[in-house]
Amino acid sequence: MRFQDKVVVVTGAAGGIGLAAVRRFASEGARILAVDLEGSSLDAAAAEAHSFGTEVFTHAADCSLADDVSGYVDRCVREFGRCDVLFNNAGIEGLIMNLTEYPEEDFDRVISVNLRGVWLGMKYAAPAMFASGGGSIVNTASTAGLIGARGLSAYVASKHGVVGLTKSAALELVPQGVRVNAVCPSPIETRMMRSLEEGFGGDQAEMIRKDLASRNPMGRYGEPEEVAALVAFLASDDASYINGGIYTVDGGSTGGR
Ligand SMILES: NC(=O)c1ccc[n+]([C@@H]2O[C@H](COP(=O)([O-])OP(=O)(O)OC[C@H]3O[C@@H](n4cnc5c(N)ncnc54)[C@H](O)[C@@H]3O)[C@@H](O)[C@H]2O)c1
């Protein structure tokens, strides 16, 4: 019960990794604000939290918009009186296309959600954490934040940016008690991988999936719960001396061939 008496915000809470994180935080006693885009189904996140008997509010926000981000932080403080943890997780994969063909507006949208959204989350949540003596932020980067990938230039650039933001934020925020770390998952069994398999493989998506799984040193994709376990550790006091760290949860896929 590492999050008893703690308040946790999860963005992208209607998605695969976000939902698993809500379940994990709730199972350890957290009170939760589950954030995702207007129209996304946050019912599952609310049901998960309720099943552990914890208090949960759902909140529609676009993480790339400053007013929406300050709005979810304000809502958190209004409902719970504090904000201890931010899992800054909302993200999109964008298009699969060579960079010479990539439309400007799609490039901008990926950077706006994945990079600006993570920055805005820290910008507005950190002061709320300072007010209650500190906290912890975990940003979702990706193995695409560590290595390149053909056809995914905007996504790769955004996730490399998240790694850089995490390192800088960790230096700036820790004097006021806020630790900042990032997780680098891939490939994880969620909608996003289904989309990438289809994007790369078309009607051969299942073949792409098998190929990606077989090339992973563990011979499989990861489960969202395996990411959530790392996120919960980094967010908890068990990680009290861990700050500015960039942690892979990828079956060893970035370790070499
Ligand atoms: N699945 C993987 O293999 C993998 C690997 C590395 C990193 N990631 C990262 O993990 C995070 C979660 O992805 P997932 O795999 O759970 O995918 P997902 O598509 O299941 O979940 C992403 C969630 O983010 C939400 N979202 C998108 N744009 C938003 C916005 N502007 N404002 C608020 N919410 C928004 C979506 O509605 C969705 O619920 C993402 O940042 C993704 O880049 C995923």
PDB file of C-alpha atoms and ligand atoms in Angstrom:
ATOM      1  CA  MET A   1       0.000   0.000   0.000  1.00  0.00           C
ATOM      2  CA  ARG A   2       2.680   2.474  -1.040  1.00  0.00           C
ATOM      3  CA  PHE A   3       0.131   5.073  -2.176  1.00  0.00           C
ATOM      4  CA  GLN A   4      -2.134   5.137   0.875  1.00  0.00           C
ATOM      5  CA  ASP A   5      -2.910   8.838   1.476  1.00  0.00           C
ATOM      6  CA  LYS A   6      -1.365   9.747  -1.896  1.00  0.00           C
ATOM      7  CA  VAL A   7      -3.086  11.424  -4.814  1.00  0.00           C
ATOM      8  CA  VAL A   8      -2.095  10.308  -8.315  1.00  0.00           C
ATOM      9  CA  VAL A   9      -2.920  11.821 -11.711  1.00  0.00           C
ATOM     10  CA  VAL A  10      -2.730   9.449 -14.679  1.00  0.00           C
ATOM     11  CA  THR A  11      -2.970  10.877 -18.217  1.00  0.00           C
ATOM     12  CA  GLY A  12      -3.898   8.646 -21.128  1.00  0.00           C
ATOM     13  CA  ALA A  13      -5.872   6.713 -18.494  1.00  0.00           C
ATOM     14  CA  ALA A  14      -8.300   5.238 -21.023  1.00  0.00           C
ATOM     15  CA  GLY A  15      -5.439   3.575 -22.936  1.00  0.00           C
ATOM     16  CA  GLY A  16      -3.601   0.325 -22.362  1.00  0.00           C
ATOM     17  CA  ILE A  17      -0.694   1.463 -20.187  1.00  0.00           C
ATOM     18  CA  GLY A  18      -2.685   4.225 -18.464  1.00  0.00           C
ATOM     19  CA  LEU A  19      -5.454   1.841 -17.452  1.00  0.00           C
ATOM     20  CA  ALA A  20      -2.951  -0.681 -16.083  1.00  0.00           C
ATOM     21  CA  ALA A  21      -1.348   2.138 -14.086  1.00  0.00           C
ATOM     22  CA  VAL A  22      -4.710   3.209 -12.660  1.00  0.00           C
ATOM     23  CA  ARG A  23      -5.292  -0.409 -11.577  1.00  0.00           C
ATOM     24  CA  ARG A  24      -1.834  -0.645 -10.013  1.00  0.00           C
ATOM     25  CA  PHE A  25      -2.008   2.690  -8.174  1.00  0.00           C
ATOM     26  CA  ALA A  26      -5.545   1.922  -6.944  1.00  0.00           C
ATOM     27  CA  SER A  27      -4.461  -1.516  -5.731  1.00  0.00           C
ATOM     28  CA  GLU A  28      -1.862   0.244  -3.590  1.00  0.00           C
ATOM     29  CA  GLY A  29      -4.327   2.682  -2.063  1.00  0.00           C
ATOM     30  CA  ALA A  30      -3.983   5.804  -4.232  1.00  0.00           C
ATOM     31  CA  ARG A  31      -6.769   8.287  -4.811  1.00  0.00           C
ATOM     32  CA  ILE A  32      -6.797   8.953  -8.533  1.00  0.00           C
ATOM     33  CA  LEU A  33      -7.644  11.554 -11.155  1.00  0.00           C
ATOM     34  CA  ALA A  34      -7.914   9.677 -14.461  1.00  0.00           C
ATOM     35  CA  VAL A  35      -7.406  12.007 -17.434  1.00  0.00           C
ATOM     36  CA  ASP A  36      -7.949  11.380 -21.132  1.00  0.00           C
ATOM     37  CA  LEU A  37      -9.381  13.080 -24.215  1.00  0.00           C
ATOM     38  CA  GLU A  38     -13.034  14.132 -24.322  1.00  0.00           C
ATOM     39  CA  GLY A  39     -15.024  11.177 -25.614  1.00  0.00           C
ATOM     40  CA  SER A  40     -12.581   8.477 -24.560  1.00  0.00           C
ATOM     41  CA  SER A  41     -13.970   5.833 -22.309  1.00  0.00           C
ATOM     42  CA  LEU A  42     -12.721   6.452 -18.794  1.00  0.00           C
ATOM     43  CA  ASP A  43     -15.405   4.141 -17.344  1.00  0.00           C
ATOM     44  CA  ALA A  44     -12.984   1.209 -17.186  1.00  0.00           C
ATOM     45  CA  ALA A  45     -10.460   3.322 -15.254  1.00  0.00           C
ATOM     46  CA  ALA A  46     -13.152   4.433 -12.815  1.00  0.00           C
ATOM     47  CA  ALA A  47     -14.385   0.840 -12.393  1.00  0.00           C
ATOM     48  CA  GLU A  48     -10.848  -0.419 -11.742  1.00  0.00           C
ATOM     49  CA  ALA A  49     -10.290   2.164  -9.024  1.00  0.00           C
ATOM     50  CA  HIS A  50     -13.725   1.567  -7.465  1.00  0.00           C
ATOM     51  CA  SER A  51     -13.047  -2.173  -7.352  1.00  0.00           C
ATOM     52  CA  PHE A  52     -10.176  -1.442  -4.968  1.00  0.00           C
ATOM     53  CA  GLY A  53     -12.431   0.798  -2.880  1.00  0.00           C
ATOM     54  CA  THR A  54     -10.491   3.933  -3.655  1.00  0.00           C
ATOM     55  CA  GLU A  55     -11.752   7.363  -4.637  1.00  0.00           C
ATOM     56  CA  VAL A  56     -11.469   8.254  -8.319  1.00  0.00           C
ATOM     57  CA  PHE A  57     -12.522  11.153 -10.526  1.00  0.00           C
ATOM     58  CA  THR A  58     -12.420  11.121 -14.305  1.00  0.00           C
ATOM     59  CA  HIS A  59     -11.522  14.258 -16.218  1.00  0.00           C
ATOM     60  CA  ALA A  60     -11.596  15.057 -19.945  1.00  0.00           C
ATOM     61  CA  ALA A  61      -8.610  17.076 -21.150  1.00  0.00           C
ATOM     62  CA  ASP A  62      -6.373  17.448 -24.160  1.00  0.00           C
ATOM     63  CA  CYS A  63      -2.857  17.240 -22.707  1.00  0.00           C
ATOM     64  CA  SER A  64      -1.426  19.391 -25.497  1.00  0.00           C
ATOM     65  CA  LEU A  65      -3.468  22.436 -24.389  1.00  0.00           C
ATOM     66  CA  ALA A  66      -2.249  24.590 -21.500  1.00  0.00           C
ATOM     67  CA  ASP A  67      -5.750  25.461 -20.263  1.00  0.00           C
ATOM     68  CA  ASP A  68      -6.723  21.788 -20.202  1.00  0.00           C
ATOM     69  CA  VAL A  69      -3.552  20.813 -18.344  1.00  0.00           C
ATOM     70  CA  SER A  70      -3.820  23.560 -15.734  1.00  0.00           C
ATOM     71  CA  GLY A  71      -7.484  22.510 -15.563  1.00  0.00           C
ATOM     72  CA  TYR A  72      -6.709  18.904 -14.644  1.00  0.00           C
ATOM     73  CA  VAL A  73      -4.185  19.976 -12.021  1.00  0.00           C
ATOM     74  CA  ASP A  74      -6.720  22.443 -10.546  1.00  0.00           C
ATOM     75  CA  ARG A  75      -9.387  19.720 -10.533  1.00  0.00           C
ATOM     76  CA  CYS A  76      -7.029  17.359  -8.720  1.00  0.00           C
ATOM     77  CA  VAL A  77      -6.248  19.923  -6.025  1.00  0.00           C
ATOM     78  CA  ARG A  78      -9.921  20.924  -5.759  1.00  0.00           C
ATOM     79  CA  GLU A  79     -11.137  17.332  -5.300  1.00  0.00           C
ATOM     80  CA  PHE A  80      -8.313  15.903  -3.199  1.00  0.00           C
ATOM     81  CA  GLY A  81      -6.527  18.929  -1.730  1.00  0.00           C
ATOM     82  CA  ARG A  82      -3.160  17.907  -3.166  1.00  0.00           C
ATOM     83  CA  CYS A  83      -1.243  16.234  -6.017  1.00  0.00           C
ATOM     84  CA  ASP A  84       1.543  13.804  -5.121  1.00  0.00           C
ATOM     85  CA  VAL A  85       2.201  11.882  -8.329  1.00  0.00           C
ATOM     86  CA  LEU A  86       1.819  12.630 -12.032  1.00  0.00           C
ATOM     87  CA  PHE A  87       2.046   9.760 -14.504  1.00  0.00           C
ATOM     88  CA  ASN A  88       2.540  11.865 -17.641  1.00  0.00           C
ATOM     89  CA  ASN A  89       1.595   9.141 -20.079  1.00  0.00           C
ATOM     90  CA  ALA A  90      -0.783  10.333 -22.835  1.00  0.00           C
ATOM     91  CA  GLY A  91       0.700   9.879 -26.284  1.00  0.00           C
ATOM     92  CA  ILE A  92       0.053   9.197 -29.955  1.00  0.00           C
ATOM     93  CA  GLU A  93       2.076   7.313 -32.542  1.00  0.00           C
ATOM     94  CA  GLY A  94       1.344   9.652 -35.462  1.00  0.00           C
ATOM     95  CA  LEU A  95       1.742   8.480 -39.029  1.00  0.00           C
ATOM     96  CA  ILE A  96       4.064   5.843 -40.405  1.00  0.00           C
ATOM     97  CA  MET A  97       5.696   7.673 -43.275  1.00  0.00           C
ATOM     98  CA  ASN A  98       9.116   8.740 -44.474  1.00  0.00           C
ATOM     99  CA  LEU A  99      10.083  12.150 -43.135  1.00  0.00           C
ATOM    100  CA  THR A 100      10.221  13.668 -46.623  1.00  0.00           C
ATOM    101  CA  GLU A 101       6.508  12.855 -47.057  1.00  0.00           C
ATOM    102  CA  TYR A 102       5.360  13.550 -43.502  1.00  0.00           C
ATOM    103  CA  PRO A 103       2.698  16.333 -43.449  1.00  0.00           C
ATOM    104  CA  GLU A 104       3.659  19.327 -41.302  1.00  0.00           C
ATOM    105  CA  GLU A 105       0.406  19.357 -39.348  1.00  0.00           C
ATOM    106  CA  ASP A 106       0.789  15.689 -38.395  1.00  0.00           C
ATOM    107  CA  PHE A 107       4.396  16.251 -37.321  1.00  0.00           C
ATOM    108  CA  ASP A 108       3.270  19.204 -35.203  1.00  0.00           C
ATOM    109  CA  ARG A 109       0.441  17.204 -33.604  1.00  0.00           C
ATOM    110  CA  VAL A 110       2.790  14.397 -32.504  1.00  0.00           C
ATOM    111  CA  ILE A 111       5.237  16.885 -30.972  1.00  0.00           C
ATOM    112  CA  SER A 112       2.378  18.795 -29.411  1.00  0.00           C
ATOM    113  CA  VAL A 113       0.819  15.799 -27.635  1.00  0.00           C
ATOM    114  CA  ASN A 114       3.910  13.763 -26.805  1.00  0.00           C
ATOM    115  CA  LEU A 115       6.423  16.492 -25.970  1.00  0.00           C
ATOM    116  CA  ARG A 116       4.548  19.724 -25.252  1.00  0.00           C
ATOM    117  CA  GLY A 117       1.930  17.700 -23.327  1.00  0.00           C
ATOM    118  CA  VAL A 118       4.576  16.173 -21.064  1.00  0.00           C
ATOM    119  CA  TRP A 119       6.190  19.583 -20.532  1.00  0.00           C
ATOM    120  CA  LEU A 120       2.825  21.197 -19.703  1.00  0.00           C
ATOM    121  CA  GLY A 121       2.044  18.402 -17.252  1.00  0.00           C
ATOM    122  CA  MET A 122       5.266  19.071 -15.356  1.00  0.00           C
ATOM    123  CA  LYS A 123       4.895  22.855 -15.635  1.00  0.00           C
ATOM    124  CA  TYR A 124       1.498  22.856 -13.933  1.00  0.00           C
ATOM    125  CA  ALA A 125       1.727  19.815 -11.633  1.00  0.00           C
ATOM    126  CA  ALA A 126       5.122  20.594 -10.093  1.00  0.00           C
ATOM    127  CA  PRO A 127       3.956  23.789  -8.285  1.00  0.00           C
ATOM    128  CA  ALA A 128       1.013  21.848  -6.826  1.00  0.00           C
ATOM    129  CA  MET A 129       3.500  19.259  -5.566  1.00  0.00           C
ATOM    130  CA  PHE A 130       5.779  21.954  -4.114  1.00  0.00           C
ATOM    131  CA  ALA A 131       2.782  23.210  -2.109  1.00  0.00           C
ATOM    132  CA  SER A 132       2.495  19.893  -0.266  1.00  0.00           C
ATOM    133  CA  GLY A 133       6.217  19.334   0.229  1.00  0.00           C
ATOM    134  CA  GLY A 134       7.125  17.380  -2.913  1.00  0.00           C
ATOM    135  CA  GLY A 135       6.088  14.550  -5.172  1.00  0.00           C
ATOM    136  CA  SER A 136       7.065  12.360  -8.056  1.00  0.00           C
ATOM    137  CA  ILE A 137       6.608  12.596 -11.818  1.00  0.00           C
ATOM    138  CA  VAL A 138       6.994   9.669 -14.192  1.00  0.00           C
ATOM    139  CA  ASN A 139       7.040  10.515 -17.895  1.00  0.00           C
ATOM    140  CA  THR A 140       6.308   7.930 -20.570  1.00  0.00           C
ATOM    141  CA  ALA A 141       9.055   8.058 -23.178  1.00  0.00           C
ATOM    142  CA  SER A 142       9.737   4.920 -25.248  1.00  0.00           C
ATOM    143  CA  THR A 143      12.586   2.889 -26.620  1.00  0.00           C
ATOM    144  CA  ALA A 144      11.935   5.298 -29.504  1.00  0.00           C
ATOM    145  CA  GLY A 145      13.372   7.917 -27.144  1.00  0.00           C
ATOM    146  CA  LEU A 146      16.689   6.055 -27.212  1.00  0.00           C
ATOM    147  CA  ILE A 147      17.083   4.789 -30.777  1.00  0.00           C
ATOM    148  CA  GLY A 148      15.767   5.754 -34.216  1.00  0.00           C
ATOM    149  CA  ALA A 149      13.026   4.042 -36.185  1.00  0.00           C
ATOM    150  CA  ARG A 150      12.291   4.245 -39.908  1.00  0.00           C
ATOM    151  CA  GLY A 151       8.912   5.783 -40.731  1.00  0.00           C
ATOM    152  CA  LEU A 152       8.385   7.183 -37.240  1.00  0.00           C
ATOM    153  CA  SER A 153      10.501  10.337 -37.251  1.00  0.00           C
ATOM    154  CA  ALA A 154       7.990  12.567 -35.438  1.00  0.00           C
ATOM    155  CA  TYR A 155       7.313   9.958 -32.762  1.00  0.00           C
ATOM    156  CA  VAL A 156      11.022   9.247 -32.286  1.00  0.00           C
ATOM    157  CA  ALA A 157      11.834  12.962 -32.085  1.00  0.00           C
ATOM    158  CA  SER A 158       9.057  13.541 -29.544  1.00  0.00           C
ATOM    159  CA  LYS A 159      10.194  10.674 -27.328  1.00  0.00           C
ATOM    160  CA  HIS A 160      13.869  11.719 -27.490  1.00  0.00           C
ATOM    161  CA  GLY A 161      12.536  15.100 -26.381  1.00  0.00           C
ATOM    162  CA  VAL A 162      10.761  13.518 -23.411  1.00  0.00           C
ATOM    163  CA  VAL A 163      14.056  11.951 -22.326  1.00  0.00           C
ATOM    164  CA  GLY A 164      15.771  15.363 -22.468  1.00  0.00           C
ATOM    165  CA  LEU A 165      12.910  17.111 -20.674  1.00  0.00           C
ATOM    166  CA  THR A 166      12.983  14.461 -17.947  1.00  0.00           C
ATOM    167  CA  LYS A 167      16.694  14.959 -17.314  1.00  0.00           C
ATOM    168  CA  SER A 168      16.363  18.761 -17.146  1.00  0.00           C
ATOM    169  CA  ALA A 169      13.212  18.691 -15.011  1.00  0.00           C
ATOM    170  CA  ALA A 170      14.881  16.287 -12.595  1.00  0.00           C
ATOM    171  CA  LEU A 171      17.638  18.838 -11.971  1.00  0.00           C
ATOM    172  CA  GLU A 172      15.286  21.801 -11.657  1.00  0.00           C
ATOM    173  CA  LEU A 173      12.505  20.318  -9.545  1.00  0.00           C
ATOM    174  CA  VAL A 174      14.292  18.127  -7.036  1.00  0.00           C
ATOM    175  CA  PRO A 175      15.443  20.985  -4.758  1.00  0.00           C
ATOM    176  CA  GLN A 176      11.724  21.450  -4.020  1.00  0.00           C
ATOM    177  CA  GLY A 177      11.184  17.749  -3.446  1.00  0.00           C
ATOM    178  CA  VAL A 178       9.905  16.595  -6.822  1.00  0.00           C
ATOM    179  CA  ARG A 179      11.681  13.636  -8.424  1.00  0.00           C
ATOM    180  CA  VAL A 180      11.306  13.112 -12.178  1.00  0.00           C
ATOM    181  CA  ASN A 181      12.016   9.895 -14.072  1.00  0.00           C
ATOM    182  CA  ALA A 182      11.025   8.370 -17.407  1.00  0.00           C
ATOM    183  CA  VAL A 183      10.080   4.905 -18.564  1.00  0.00           C
ATOM    184  CA  CYS A 184      10.950   3.580 -22.014  1.00  0.00           C
ATOM    185  CA  PRO A 185       8.613   0.734 -22.923  1.00  0.00           C
ATOM    186  CA  SER A 186       8.291  -1.266 -26.129  1.00  0.00           C
ATOM    187  CA  PRO A 187       6.646  -3.254 -27.523  1.00  0.00           C
ATOM    188  CA  ILE A 188       3.643  -3.436 -25.204  1.00  0.00           C
ATOM    189  CA  GLU A 189       0.283  -5.141 -25.899  1.00  0.00           C
ATOM    190  CA  THR A 190      -1.931  -2.093 -26.449  1.00  0.00           C
ATOM    191  CA  ARG A 191      -3.910  -0.364 -29.190  1.00  0.00           C
ATOM    192  CA  MET A 192      -0.761   1.533 -30.173  1.00  0.00           C
ATOM    193  CA  MET A 193       1.125  -1.605 -31.209  1.00  0.00           C
ATOM    194  CA  ARG A 194      -1.952  -2.854 -33.133  1.00  0.00           C
ATOM    195  CA  SER A 195      -1.925   0.455 -34.996  1.00  0.00           C
ATOM    196  CA  LEU A 196       1.824   0.217 -35.737  1.00  0.00           C
ATOM    197  CA  GLU A 197       1.517  -3.409 -36.894  1.00  0.00           C
ATOM    198  CA  GLU A 198      -1.260  -2.411 -39.288  1.00  0.00           C
ATOM    199  CA  GLY A 199       0.630   0.676 -40.412  1.00  0.00           C
ATOM    200  CA  PHE A 200       3.780  -1.297 -41.239  1.00  0.00           C
ATOM    201  CA  GLY A 201       2.103  -4.505 -42.392  1.00  0.00           C
ATOM    202  CA  GLY A 202      -1.340  -3.658 -43.785  1.00  0.00           C
ATOM    203  CA  ASP A 203      -3.100  -6.987 -44.204  1.00  0.00           C
ATOM    204  CA  GLN A 204       0.152  -8.663 -43.069  1.00  0.00           C
ATOM    205  CA  ALA A 205      -0.138  -7.047 -39.630  1.00  0.00           C
ATOM    206  CA  GLU A 206      -0.122 -10.408 -37.842  1.00  0.00           C
ATOM    207  CA  MET A 207       3.157 -11.294 -39.560  1.00  0.00           C
ATOM    208  CA  ILE A 208       4.702  -8.002 -38.380  1.00  0.00           C
ATOM    209  CA  ARG A 209       3.497  -8.757 -34.872  1.00  0.00           C
ATOM    210  CA  LYS A 210       5.078 -12.227 -34.881  1.00  0.00           C
ATOM    211  CA  ASP A 211       8.291 -10.841 -36.328  1.00  0.00           C
ATOM    212  CA  LEU A 212       8.538  -8.073 -33.727  1.00  0.00           C
ATOM    213  CA  ALA A 213       7.809 -10.501 -30.905  1.00  0.00           C
ATOM    214  CA  SER A 214      10.344 -13.052 -32.142  1.00  0.00           C
ATOM    215  CA  ARG A 215      13.054 -10.390 -32.480  1.00  0.00           C
ATOM    216  CA  ASN A 216      12.612  -9.389 -28.845  1.00  0.00           C
ATOM    217  CA  PRO A 217      15.140 -11.201 -26.592  1.00  0.00           C
ATOM    218  CA  MET A 218      12.197 -12.410 -24.490  1.00  0.00           C
ATOM    219  CA  GLY A 219      10.293 -13.611 -27.561  1.00  0.00           C
ATOM    220  CA  ARG A 220       7.167 -11.651 -26.726  1.00  0.00           C
ATOM    221  CA  TYR A 221       5.627  -8.224 -26.243  1.00  0.00           C
ATOM    222  CA  GLY A 222       5.366  -6.782 -22.745  1.00  0.00           C
ATOM    223  CA  GLU A 223       2.091  -6.448 -20.883  1.00  0.00           C
ATOM    224  CA  PRO A 224       0.821  -3.020 -19.758  1.00  0.00           C
ATOM    225  CA  GLU A 225       0.967  -4.323 -16.165  1.00  0.00           C
ATOM    226  CA  GLU A 226       4.728  -4.817 -16.542  1.00  0.00           C
ATOM    227  CA  VAL A 227       5.097  -1.132 -17.365  1.00  0.00           C
ATOM    228  CA  ALA A 228       2.736  -0.137 -14.542  1.00  0.00           C
ATOM    229  CA  ALA A 229       4.866  -2.060 -12.028  1.00  0.00           C
ATOM    230  CA  LEU A 230       7.942   0.008 -12.957  1.00  0.00           C
ATOM    231  CA  VAL A 231       5.944   3.240 -12.953  1.00  0.00           C
ATOM    232  CA  ALA A 232       4.563   2.518  -9.483  1.00  0.00           C
ATOM    233  CA  PHE A 233       8.050   1.746  -8.182  1.00  0.00           C
ATOM    234  CA  LEU A 234       9.493   4.994  -9.587  1.00  0.00           C
ATOM    235  CA  ALA A 235       6.546   7.008  -8.265  1.00  0.00           C
ATOM    236  CA  SER A 236       6.814   5.500  -4.789  1.00  0.00           C
ATOM    237  CA  ASP A 237       9.071   6.263  -1.848  1.00  0.00           C
ATOM    238  CA  ASP A 238      10.910   3.002  -2.639  1.00  0.00           C
ATOM    239  CA  ALA A 239      12.617   5.075  -5.339  1.00  0.00           C
ATOM    240  CA  SER A 240      13.490   7.928  -2.988  1.00  0.00           C
ATOM    241  CA  TYR A 241      17.055   8.342  -4.362  1.00  0.00           C
ATOM    242  CA  ILE A 242      16.090   7.820  -7.991  1.00  0.00           C
ATOM    243  CA  ASN A 243      15.876  11.039  -9.991  1.00  0.00           C
ATOM    244  CA  GLY A 244      16.511  11.847 -13.647  1.00  0.00           C
ATOM    245  CA  GLY A 245      16.604   8.153 -14.509  1.00  0.00           C
ATOM    246  CA  ILE A 246      15.586   6.773 -17.899  1.00  0.00           C
ATOM    247  CA  TYR A 247      14.400   3.178 -17.471  1.00  0.00           C
ATOM    248  CA  THR A 248      13.739   0.669 -20.225  1.00  0.00           C
ATOM    249  CA  VAL A 249      10.964  -1.905 -19.870  1.00  0.00           C
ATOM    250  CA  ASP A 250      11.429  -3.632 -23.211  1.00  0.00           C
ATOM    251  CA  GLY A 251      12.447  -7.259 -22.696  1.00  0.00           C
ATOM    252  CA  GLY A 252      16.021  -6.227 -23.479  1.00  0.00           C
ATOM    253  CA  SER A 253      15.294  -5.082 -27.026  1.00  0.00           C
ATOM    254  CA  THR A 254      17.536  -2.008 -26.821  1.00  0.00           C
ATOM    255  CA  GLY A 255      20.424  -3.982 -25.360  1.00  0.00           C
ATOM    256  CA  GLY A 256      21.960  -4.946 -28.723  1.00  0.00           C
ATOM    257  CA  ARG A 257      21.716  -7.795 -31.192  1.00  0.00           C
TER     258      ARG A 257
HETATM  259  N1  LIG B   1       2.418   0.316 -26.560  1.00  0.00           N
HETATM  260  C1  LIG B   1       3.727   0.429 -26.713  1.00  0.00           C
HETATM  261  O1  LIG B   1       4.396  -0.485 -27.214  1.00  0.00           O
HETATM  262  C2  LIG B   1       4.423   1.682 -26.260  1.00  0.00           C
HETATM  263  C3  LIG B   1       5.823   1.680 -26.346  1.00  0.00           C
HETATM  264  C4  LIG B   1       6.518   2.802 -25.926  1.00  0.00           C
HETATM  265  C5  LIG B   1       5.860   3.903 -25.433  1.00  0.00           C
HETATM  266  N2  LIG B   1       4.495   3.895 -25.388  1.00  0.00           N
HETATM  267  C6  LIG B   1       3.851   5.094 -24.860  1.00  0.00           C
HETATM  268  O2  LIG B   1       2.984   4.735 -23.819  1.00  0.00           O
HETATM  269  C7  LIG B   1       1.981   5.752 -23.694  1.00  0.00           C
HETATM  270  C8  LIG B   1       0.633   5.063 -23.588  1.00  0.00           C
HETATM  271  O3  LIG B   1       0.381   4.396 -24.816  1.00  0.00           O
HETATM  272  P1  LIG B   1      -0.456   3.034 -24.934  1.00  0.00           P
HETATM  273  O4  LIG B   1       0.441   2.027 -25.500  1.00  0.00           O
HETATM  274  O5  LIG B   1      -1.163   2.781 -23.669  1.00  0.00           O
HETATM  275  O6  LIG B   1      -1.446   3.460 -26.122  1.00  0.00           O
HETATM  276  P2  LIG B   1      -3.007   3.777 -26.116  1.00  0.00           P
HETATM  277  O7  LIG B   1      -3.302   4.336 -27.429  1.00  0.00           O
HETATM  278  O8  LIG B   1      -3.719   2.572 -25.624  1.00  0.00           O
HETATM  279  O9  LIG B   1      -3.154   4.912 -24.967  1.00  0.00           O
HETATM  280  C9  LIG B   1      -2.845   6.270 -25.188  1.00  0.00           C
HETATM  281  C10 LIG B   1      -3.913   7.103 -24.517  1.00  0.00           C
HETATM  282  O10 LIG B   1      -3.549   8.485 -24.600  1.00  0.00           O
HETATM  283  C11 LIG B   1      -4.707   9.209 -24.896  1.00  0.00           C
HETATM  284  N3  LIG B   1      -4.384  10.469 -25.552  1.00  0.00           N
HETATM  285  C12 LIG B   1      -3.894  10.654 -26.797  1.00  0.00           C
HETATM  286  N4  LIG B   1      -3.757  11.946 -27.052  1.00  0.00           N
HETATM  287  C13 LIG B   1      -4.168  12.621 -25.948  1.00  0.00           C
HETATM  288  C14 LIG B   1      -4.256  13.982 -25.605  1.00  0.00           C
HETATM  289  N5  LIG B   1      -3.919  14.955 -26.474  1.00  0.00           N
HETATM  290  N6  LIG B   1      -4.724  14.316 -24.379  1.00  0.00           N
HETATM  291  C15 LIG B   1      -5.094  13.351 -23.512  1.00  0.00           C
HETATM  292  N7  LIG B   1      -5.026  12.047 -23.768  1.00  0.00           N
HETATM  293  C16 LIG B   1      -4.568  11.683 -24.991  1.00  0.00           C
HETATM  294  C17 LIG B   1      -5.514   8.311 -25.821  1.00  0.00           C
HETATM  295  O11 LIG B   1      -6.887   8.683 -25.877  1.00  0.00           O
HETATM  296  C18 LIG B   1      -5.276   6.953 -25.190  1.00  0.00           C
HETATM  297  O12 LIG B   1      -6.274   6.625 -24.231  1.00  0.00           O
HETATM  298  C19 LIG B   1       2.156   6.674 -24.892  1.00  0.00           C
HETATM  299  O13 LIG B   1       2.851   7.832 -24.506  1.00  0.00           O
HETATM  300  C20 LIG B   1       3.005   5.843 -25.848  1.00  0.00           C
HETATM  301  O14 LIG B   1       3.738   6.638 -26.733  1.00  0.00           O
HETATM  302  C21 LIG B   1       3.760   2.807 -25.781  1.00  0.00           C
END
